[in-house]
């Protein structure tokens, strides 16, 4: 069975600085997808970034980028130029690429606080 | 991306009662998912709901406690039955992004408190 681990329950960063959130996972699958979701206090889950396992290039979305190390089963999220609005819970999620099965497995989350 | 409306947004219920949560999507989707998020915890999948078939429940969740309906491709309900304080959680619905490799889209969640 797949598992997702986020080893940092809480982190803080100064506004405009850079922070990296870690995520590791365990799977025997070769094809899968990885996601980072953000959950602000409003509790809506918002997609931050997505990575396909078959792509070697790390995904980037504006200030957000990932460091995907497939062999190490690591998928960290880097937030550059942190903003106060980045304060939220961040969840890493794994999805197996299998027709008809699109279930997510979520990590335990990292609470990020951006300090003014 | 799909727009998902979830109702109610929050409720406070008495022990032993049941509550039905609605999830409405603005487009037809194949799969809808129901999650539970206990206070300060991550999301745990309760079940997957496909239109026209019985929901598929994850280990630890049973139909008698969490009956689910999926009458069409844009709507689903989750009922939390015979509630106890341990059922106090946020319940979220999500929909598949379309082709399987697209991210799920989530509703705003229902915050449920049981007295």
PDB file of C-alpha atoms in Angstrom:
ATOM      1  CA  UNK A   1       0.000   0.000   0.000  1.00  0.00           C
ATOM      2  CA  UNK A   2       1.085   3.507  -0.714  1.00  0.00           C
ATOM      3  CA  UNK A   3       1.982   5.880   2.100  1.00  0.00           C
ATOM      4  CA  UNK A   4       2.781   9.579   2.128  1.00  0.00           C
ATOM      5  CA  UNK A   5       4.858  11.189   4.868  1.00  0.00           C
ATOM      6  CA  UNK A   6       5.269  14.846   5.695  1.00  0.00           C
ATOM      7  CA  UNK A   7       7.819  15.063   8.468  1.00  0.00           C
ATOM      8  CA  UNK A   8       7.372  18.761   9.303  1.00  0.00           C
ATOM      9  CA  UNK A   9       4.146  19.372  11.253  1.00  0.00           C
ATOM     10  CA  UNK A  10       4.772  23.127  11.428  1.00  0.00           C
ATOM     11  CA  UNK A  11       7.048  25.627   9.763  1.00  0.00           C
ATOM     12  CA  UNK A  12       7.412  29.360   9.674  1.00  0.00           C
ATOM     13  CA  UNK A  13       9.121  31.706   7.260  1.00  0.00           C
ATOM     14  CA  UNK A  14       9.660  35.423   7.021  1.00  0.00           C
ATOM     15  CA  UNK A  15       7.797  37.275   4.344  1.00  0.00           C
ATOM     16  CA  UNK A  16       9.786  37.406   1.064  1.00  0.00           C
ATOM     17  CA  UNK A  17      11.987  34.503   2.120  1.00  0.00           C
ATOM     18  CA  UNK A  18      12.074  30.993   0.656  1.00  0.00           C
ATOM     19  CA  UNK A  19      10.815  27.862   2.390  1.00  0.00           C
ATOM     20  CA  UNK A  20      10.869  24.187   1.442  1.00  0.00           C
ATOM     21  CA  UNK A  21       8.278  21.661   2.605  1.00  0.00           C
ATOM     22  CA  UNK A  22       9.226  18.005   2.428  1.00  0.00           C
ATOM     23  CA  UNK A  23       7.211  15.002   1.361  1.00  0.00           C
ATOM     24  CA  UNK A  24       8.260  11.414   0.917  1.00  0.00           C
ATOM     25  CA  UNK A  25       6.166   8.523  -0.286  1.00  0.00           C
ATOM     26  CA  UNK A  26       6.357   4.815  -0.613  1.00  0.00           C
ATOM     27  CA  UNK A  27       5.058   2.928  -3.620  1.00  0.00           C
ATOM     28  CA  UNK A  28       5.925   0.058  -5.896  1.00  0.00           C
ATOM     29  CA  UNK A  29       4.152   1.747  -8.798  1.00  0.00           C
ATOM     30  CA  UNK A  30       6.071   3.258 -11.699  1.00  0.00           C
ATOM     31  CA  UNK A  31       3.362   5.540 -13.042  1.00  0.00           C
ATOM     32  CA  UNK A  32       1.691   7.921 -10.656  1.00  0.00           C
ATOM     33  CA  UNK A  33       0.955  11.566  -9.948  1.00  0.00           C
ATOM     34  CA  UNK A  34       1.940  13.766  -7.068  1.00  0.00           C
ATOM     35  CA  UNK A  35       0.222  16.935  -5.927  1.00  0.00           C
ATOM     36  CA  UNK A  36       0.595  19.707  -3.421  1.00  0.00           C
ATOM     37  CA  UNK A  37      -2.618  21.210  -2.093  1.00  0.00           C
ATOM     38  CA  UNK A  38      -3.022  24.252   0.099  1.00  0.00           C
ATOM     39  CA  UNK A  39      -5.785  24.566   2.694  1.00  0.00           C
ATOM     40  CA  UNK A  40      -6.132  28.067   4.148  1.00  0.00           C
ATOM     41  CA  UNK A  41      -8.335  28.702   7.199  1.00  0.00           C
ATOM     42  CA  UNK A  42     -11.292  28.970   4.831  1.00  0.00           C
ATOM     43  CA  UNK A  43     -10.739  25.156   4.546  1.00  0.00           C
ATOM     44  CA  UNK A  44     -11.079  24.984   0.756  1.00  0.00           C
ATOM     45  CA  UNK A  45      -8.489  22.673  -0.783  1.00  0.00           C
ATOM     46  CA  UNK A  46      -6.594  24.526  -3.505  1.00  0.00           C
ATOM     47  CA  UNK A  47      -4.249  22.835  -5.947  1.00  0.00           C
ATOM     48  CA  UNK A  48      -0.770  24.332  -5.826  1.00  0.00           C
ATOM     49  CA  UNK A  49       1.193  22.163  -8.213  1.00  0.00           C
ATOM     50  CA  UNK A  50       1.186  18.769  -9.901  1.00  0.00           C
ATOM     51  CA  UNK A  51       3.940  16.388 -11.032  1.00  0.00           C
ATOM     52  CA  UNK A  52       3.675  13.364 -13.303  1.00  0.00           C
ATOM     53  CA  UNK A  53       6.102  10.632 -12.279  1.00  0.00           C
ATOM     54  CA  UNK A  54       7.129   9.923 -15.863  1.00  0.00           C
ATOM     55  CA  UNK A  55       8.339  13.488 -16.328  1.00  0.00           C
ATOM     56  CA  UNK A  56      11.883  14.146 -15.182  1.00  0.00           C
ATOM     57  CA  UNK A  57      11.482  17.901 -15.332  1.00  0.00           C
ATOM     58  CA  UNK A  58      10.393  19.466 -12.077  1.00  0.00           C
ATOM     59  CA  UNK A  59       7.047  21.271 -12.193  1.00  0.00           C
ATOM     60  CA  UNK A  60       6.930  25.020 -11.633  1.00  0.00           C
ATOM     61  CA  UNK A  61       4.009  27.366 -11.064  1.00  0.00           C
ATOM     62  CA  UNK A  62       5.072  30.960 -10.543  1.00  0.00           C
ATOM     63  CA  UNK A  63       6.587  31.140  -7.030  1.00  0.00           C
ATOM     64  CA  UNK A  64       6.015  27.439  -6.412  1.00  0.00           C
ATOM     65  CA  UNK A  65       8.332  24.696  -7.623  1.00  0.00           C
ATOM     66  CA  UNK A  66       8.999  21.106  -6.726  1.00  0.00           C
ATOM     67  CA  UNK A  67      12.099  18.996  -6.355  1.00  0.00           C
ATOM     68  CA  UNK A  68      10.992  15.569  -7.551  1.00  0.00           C
ATOM     69  CA  UNK A  69      13.464  12.787  -6.870  1.00  0.00           C
ATOM     70  CA  UNK A  70      11.820   9.614  -8.139  1.00  0.00           C
ATOM     71  CA  UNK A  71      14.509   7.205  -7.017  1.00  0.00           C
ATOM     72  CA  UNK A  72      14.473   8.657  -3.534  1.00  0.00           C
ATOM     73  CA  UNK A  73      10.653   8.907  -3.577  1.00  0.00           C
ATOM     74  CA  UNK A  74      10.847  12.505  -2.516  1.00  0.00           C
ATOM     75  CA  UNK A  75       8.627  15.399  -3.598  1.00  0.00           C
ATOM     76  CA  UNK A  76       9.435  18.665  -1.854  1.00  0.00           C
ATOM     77  CA  UNK A  77       7.715  21.999  -2.434  1.00  0.00           C
ATOM     78  CA  UNK A  78       9.682  25.226  -2.580  1.00  0.00           C
ATOM     79  CA  UNK A  79       7.879  28.505  -2.059  1.00  0.00           C
ATOM     80  CA  UNK A  80       9.885  31.548  -3.135  1.00  0.00           C
ATOM     81  CA  UNK A  81       9.214  35.133  -2.113  1.00  0.00           C
ATOM     82  CA  UNK A  82       6.775  33.965   0.562  1.00  0.00           C
ATOM     83  CA  UNK A  83       3.655  36.073   1.022  1.00  0.00           C
ATOM     84  CA  UNK A  84       1.296  36.402   3.963  1.00  0.00           C
ATOM     85  CA  UNK A  85      -1.398  34.739   1.867  1.00  0.00           C
ATOM     86  CA  UNK A  86       0.702  31.598   1.704  1.00  0.00           C
ATOM     87  CA  UNK A  87      -0.136  30.920   5.356  1.00  0.00           C
ATOM     88  CA  UNK A  88      -2.045  27.626   5.257  1.00  0.00           C
ATOM     89  CA  UNK A  89      -1.896  23.888   5.741  1.00  0.00           C
ATOM     90  CA  UNK A  90      -0.058  22.186   2.889  1.00  0.00           C
ATOM     91  CA  UNK A  91      -0.842  18.608   1.966  1.00  0.00           C
ATOM     92  CA  UNK A  92       1.144  16.343  -0.300  1.00  0.00           C
ATOM     93  CA  UNK A  93      -0.952  13.783  -2.179  1.00  0.00           C
ATOM     94  CA  UNK A  94      -0.226  10.648  -4.206  1.00  0.00           C
ATOM     95  CA  UNK A  95      -2.441   9.224  -6.927  1.00  0.00           C
ATOM     96  CA  UNK A  96      -1.778   5.956  -8.678  1.00  0.00           C
ATOM     97  CA  UNK A  97      -2.113   6.052 -12.451  1.00  0.00           C
ATOM     98  CA  UNK A  98      -4.578   3.248 -12.946  1.00  0.00           C
ATOM     99  CA  UNK A  99      -7.686   3.341 -15.090  1.00  0.00           C
ATOM    100  CA  UNK A 100     -10.786   3.630 -12.986  1.00  0.00           C
ATOM    101  CA  UNK A 101      -8.923   4.293  -9.770  1.00  0.00           C
ATOM    102  CA  UNK A 102      -8.174   7.899  -9.037  1.00  0.00           C
ATOM    103  CA  UNK A 103      -7.964   7.868  -5.277  1.00  0.00           C
ATOM    104  CA  UNK A 104      -5.697  10.244  -3.452  1.00  0.00           C
ATOM    105  CA  UNK A 105      -3.550   9.337  -0.494  1.00  0.00           C
ATOM    106  CA  UNK A 106      -2.754  12.408   1.540  1.00  0.00           C
ATOM    107  CA  UNK A 107       0.132  13.140   3.835  1.00  0.00           C
ATOM    108  CA  UNK A 108      -0.452  14.440   7.351  1.00  0.00           C
ATOM    109  CA  UNK A 109       0.140  18.036   6.350  1.00  0.00           C
ATOM    110  CA  UNK A 110       2.510  20.874   7.211  1.00  0.00           C
ATOM    111  CA  UNK A 111       1.192  24.037   8.801  1.00  0.00           C
ATOM    112  CA  UNK A 112       3.052  26.984   7.283  1.00  0.00           C
ATOM    113  CA  UNK A 113       2.990  30.407   8.825  1.00  0.00           C
ATOM    114  CA  UNK A 114       4.408  33.378   6.957  1.00  0.00           C
ATOM    115  CA  UNK A 115       5.592  36.094   9.328  1.00  0.00           C
ATOM    116  CA  UNK A 116       5.410  39.794   8.533  1.00  0.00           C
TER     117      UNK A 116
ATOM    118  CA  UNK B   1     -12.224  23.713 -13.591  1.00  0.00           C
ATOM    119  CA  UNK B   2     -15.417  22.450 -11.979  1.00  0.00           C
ATOM    120  CA  UNK B   3     -17.285  24.613  -9.494  1.00  0.00           C
ATOM    121  CA  UNK B   4     -18.487  22.614  -6.515  1.00  0.00           C
ATOM    122  CA  UNK B   5     -21.166  23.747  -4.086  1.00  0.00           C
ATOM    123  CA  UNK B   6     -21.462  21.955  -0.797  1.00  0.00           C
ATOM    124  CA  UNK B   7     -24.334  22.395   1.653  1.00  0.00           C
ATOM    125  CA  UNK B   8     -24.586  23.026   4.493  1.00  0.00           C
ATOM    126  CA  UNK B   9     -21.323  24.820   5.140  1.00  0.00           C
ATOM    127  CA  UNK B  10     -21.601  24.056   8.823  1.00  0.00           C
ATOM    128  CA  UNK B  11     -24.023  22.555  11.294  1.00  0.00           C
ATOM    129  CA  UNK B  12     -24.331  21.710  14.943  1.00  0.00           C
ATOM    130  CA  UNK B  13     -26.253  18.526  15.598  1.00  0.00           C
ATOM    131  CA  UNK B  14     -27.494  16.504  18.511  1.00  0.00           C
ATOM    132  CA  UNK B  15     -26.114  13.096  19.333  1.00  0.00           C
ATOM    133  CA  UNK B  16     -28.081  10.285  17.701  1.00  0.00           C
ATOM    134  CA  UNK B  17     -29.412  12.337  14.805  1.00  0.00           C
ATOM    135  CA  UNK B  18     -28.462  12.157  11.127  1.00  0.00           C
ATOM    136  CA  UNK B  19     -27.409  14.843   8.687  1.00  0.00           C
ATOM    137  CA  UNK B  20     -27.286  14.785   4.900  1.00  0.00           C
ATOM    138  CA  UNK B  21     -24.612  16.797   3.106  1.00  0.00           C
ATOM    139  CA  UNK B  22     -25.154  17.781  -0.500  1.00  0.00           C
ATOM    140  CA  UNK B  23     -22.532  18.225  -3.195  1.00  0.00           C
ATOM    141  CA  UNK B  24     -23.500  19.889  -6.483  1.00  0.00           C
ATOM    142  CA  UNK B  25     -21.140  20.269  -9.452  1.00  0.00           C
ATOM    143  CA  UNK B  26     -21.613  22.650 -12.353  1.00  0.00           C
ATOM    144  CA  UNK B  27     -20.565  20.028 -14.929  1.00  0.00           C
ATOM    145  CA  UNK B  28     -20.937  16.291 -15.394  1.00  0.00           C
ATOM    146  CA  UNK B  29     -18.252  14.258 -13.679  1.00  0.00           C
ATOM    147  CA  UNK B  30     -17.622  10.547 -13.529  1.00  0.00           C
ATOM    148  CA  UNK B  31     -16.337  10.175 -10.008  1.00  0.00           C
ATOM    149  CA  UNK B  32     -17.154  12.008  -6.834  1.00  0.00           C
ATOM    150  CA  UNK B  33     -15.287  11.431  -3.605  1.00  0.00           C
ATOM    151  CA  UNK B  34     -16.212  12.017   0.009  1.00  0.00           C
ATOM    152  CA  UNK B  35     -13.520  12.747   2.590  1.00  0.00           C
ATOM    153  CA  UNK B  36     -13.458  13.252   6.332  1.00  0.00           C
ATOM    154  CA  UNK B  37     -11.003  15.611   7.962  1.00  0.00           C
ATOM    155  CA  UNK B  38     -10.942  15.309  11.724  1.00  0.00           C
ATOM    156  CA  UNK B  39      -9.754  18.343  13.705  1.00  0.00           C
ATOM    157  CA  UNK B  40      -6.114  19.108  12.952  1.00  0.00           C
ATOM    158  CA  UNK B  41      -5.783  16.008  10.802  1.00  0.00           C
ATOM    159  CA  UNK B  42      -5.328  15.122   7.167  1.00  0.00           C
ATOM    160  CA  UNK B  43      -8.037  14.039   4.744  1.00  0.00           C
ATOM    161  CA  UNK B  44      -9.238  10.460   4.834  1.00  0.00           C
ATOM    162  CA  UNK B  45     -11.246   9.046   1.959  1.00  0.00           C
ATOM    163  CA  UNK B  46     -14.625   7.712   3.028  1.00  0.00           C
ATOM    164  CA  UNK B  47     -15.913   6.449  -0.310  1.00  0.00           C
ATOM    165  CA  UNK B  48     -15.952   6.897  -4.057  1.00  0.00           C
ATOM    166  CA  UNK B  49     -19.334   7.506  -5.666  1.00  0.00           C
ATOM    167  CA  UNK B  50     -19.976   6.631  -9.298  1.00  0.00           C
ATOM    168  CA  UNK B  51     -23.273   7.414 -10.943  1.00  0.00           C
ATOM    169  CA  UNK B  52     -25.506   4.391 -11.329  1.00  0.00           C
ATOM    170  CA  UNK B  53     -23.618   2.097  -8.999  1.00  0.00           C
ATOM    171  CA  UNK B  54     -23.106   1.535  -5.308  1.00  0.00           C
ATOM    172  CA  UNK B  55     -20.474   3.646  -3.639  1.00  0.00           C
ATOM    173  CA  UNK B  56     -17.160   1.988  -2.882  1.00  0.00           C
ATOM    174  CA  UNK B  57     -16.203   2.394   0.760  1.00  0.00           C
ATOM    175  CA  UNK B  58     -12.723   2.496   2.215  1.00  0.00           C
ATOM    176  CA  UNK B  59     -11.622   0.339   5.087  1.00  0.00           C
ATOM    177  CA  UNK B  60     -13.145   1.552   8.329  1.00  0.00           C
ATOM    178  CA  UNK B  61     -16.214   3.136   6.732  1.00  0.00           C
ATOM    179  CA  UNK B  62     -19.526   1.355   6.228  1.00  0.00           C
ATOM    180  CA  UNK B  63     -22.659   2.104   4.284  1.00  0.00           C
ATOM    181  CA  UNK B  64     -24.935   1.953   7.315  1.00  0.00           C
ATOM    182  CA  UNK B  65     -23.029   4.798   8.946  1.00  0.00           C
ATOM    183  CA  UNK B  66     -22.286   6.839   5.808  1.00  0.00           C
ATOM    184  CA  UNK B  67     -24.918   6.129   3.142  1.00  0.00           C
ATOM    185  CA  UNK B  68     -24.165   7.864  -0.139  1.00  0.00           C
ATOM    186  CA  UNK B  69     -26.398   8.655  -3.078  1.00  0.00           C
ATOM    187  CA  UNK B  70     -25.318   9.514  -6.611  1.00  0.00           C
ATOM    188  CA  UNK B  71     -28.496  10.012  -8.623  1.00  0.00           C
ATOM    189  CA  UNK B  72     -26.857  11.764 -11.582  1.00  0.00           C
ATOM    190  CA  UNK B  73     -23.550  13.021 -12.923  1.00  0.00           C
ATOM    191  CA  UNK B  74     -23.691  16.389 -11.135  1.00  0.00           C
ATOM    192  CA  UNK B  75     -24.942  15.572  -7.650  1.00  0.00           C
ATOM    193  CA  UNK B  76     -24.191  13.413  -4.634  1.00  0.00           C
ATOM    194  CA  UNK B  77     -25.165  13.259  -0.985  1.00  0.00           C
ATOM    195  CA  UNK B  78     -23.428  11.875   2.068  1.00  0.00           C
ATOM    196  CA  UNK B  79     -25.438  11.111   5.184  1.00  0.00           C
ATOM    197  CA  UNK B  80     -23.764  10.863   8.559  1.00  0.00           C
ATOM    198  CA  UNK B  81     -26.049   8.597  10.572  1.00  0.00           C
ATOM    199  CA  UNK B  82     -26.626   8.201  14.287  1.00  0.00           C
ATOM    200  CA  UNK B  83     -24.030  10.837  15.037  1.00  0.00           C
ATOM    201  CA  UNK B  84     -21.747  10.865  18.045  1.00  0.00           C
ATOM    202  CA  UNK B  85     -19.166  13.470  19.115  1.00  0.00           C
ATOM    203  CA  UNK B  86     -16.498  11.406  17.344  1.00  0.00           C
ATOM    204  CA  UNK B  87     -18.159  12.334  14.043  1.00  0.00           C
ATOM    205  CA  UNK B  88     -17.297  15.996  14.565  1.00  0.00           C
ATOM    206  CA  UNK B  89     -15.194  16.736  11.500  1.00  0.00           C
ATOM    207  CA  UNK B  90     -15.028  18.577   8.244  1.00  0.00           C
ATOM    208  CA  UNK B  91     -16.580  16.583   5.418  1.00  0.00           C
ATOM    209  CA  UNK B  92     -15.422  17.426   1.908  1.00  0.00           C
ATOM    210  CA  UNK B  93     -16.555  16.288  -1.480  1.00  0.00           C
ATOM    211  CA  UNK B  94     -14.333  16.341  -4.519  1.00  0.00           C
ATOM    212  CA  UNK B  95     -14.657  15.430  -8.154  1.00  0.00           C
ATOM    213  CA  UNK B  96     -12.210  13.891 -10.554  1.00  0.00           C
ATOM    214  CA  UNK B  97     -10.603  16.277 -12.989  1.00  0.00           C
ATOM    215  CA  UNK B  98     -11.800  14.430 -16.047  1.00  0.00           C
ATOM    216  CA  UNK B  99      -9.261  12.249 -17.783  1.00  0.00           C
ATOM    217  CA  UNK B 100      -7.893  10.562 -14.719  1.00  0.00           C
ATOM    218  CA  UNK B 101      -4.620  12.398 -14.645  1.00  0.00           C
ATOM    219  CA  UNK B 102      -6.207  15.701 -13.795  1.00  0.00           C
ATOM    220  CA  UNK B 103      -6.274  16.958 -10.233  1.00  0.00           C
ATOM    221  CA  UNK B 104      -9.353  16.596  -8.095  1.00  0.00           C
ATOM    222  CA  UNK B 105     -11.391  19.694  -7.353  1.00  0.00           C
ATOM    223  CA  UNK B 106     -12.772  20.160  -3.871  1.00  0.00           C
ATOM    224  CA  UNK B 107     -15.839  21.752  -2.384  1.00  0.00           C
ATOM    225  CA  UNK B 108     -15.559  24.135   0.538  1.00  0.00           C
ATOM    226  CA  UNK B 109     -16.414  21.448   3.050  1.00  0.00           C
ATOM    227  CA  UNK B 110     -19.038  21.039   5.749  1.00  0.00           C
ATOM    228  CA  UNK B 111     -17.949  21.638   9.324  1.00  0.00           C
ATOM    229  CA  UNK B 112     -19.999  19.332  11.519  1.00  0.00           C
ATOM    230  CA  UNK B 113     -20.103  19.563  15.309  1.00  0.00           C
ATOM    231  CA  UNK B 114     -21.946  17.010  17.420  1.00  0.00           C
ATOM    232  CA  UNK B 115     -23.084  17.914  20.912  1.00  0.00           C
TER     233      UNK B 115
END
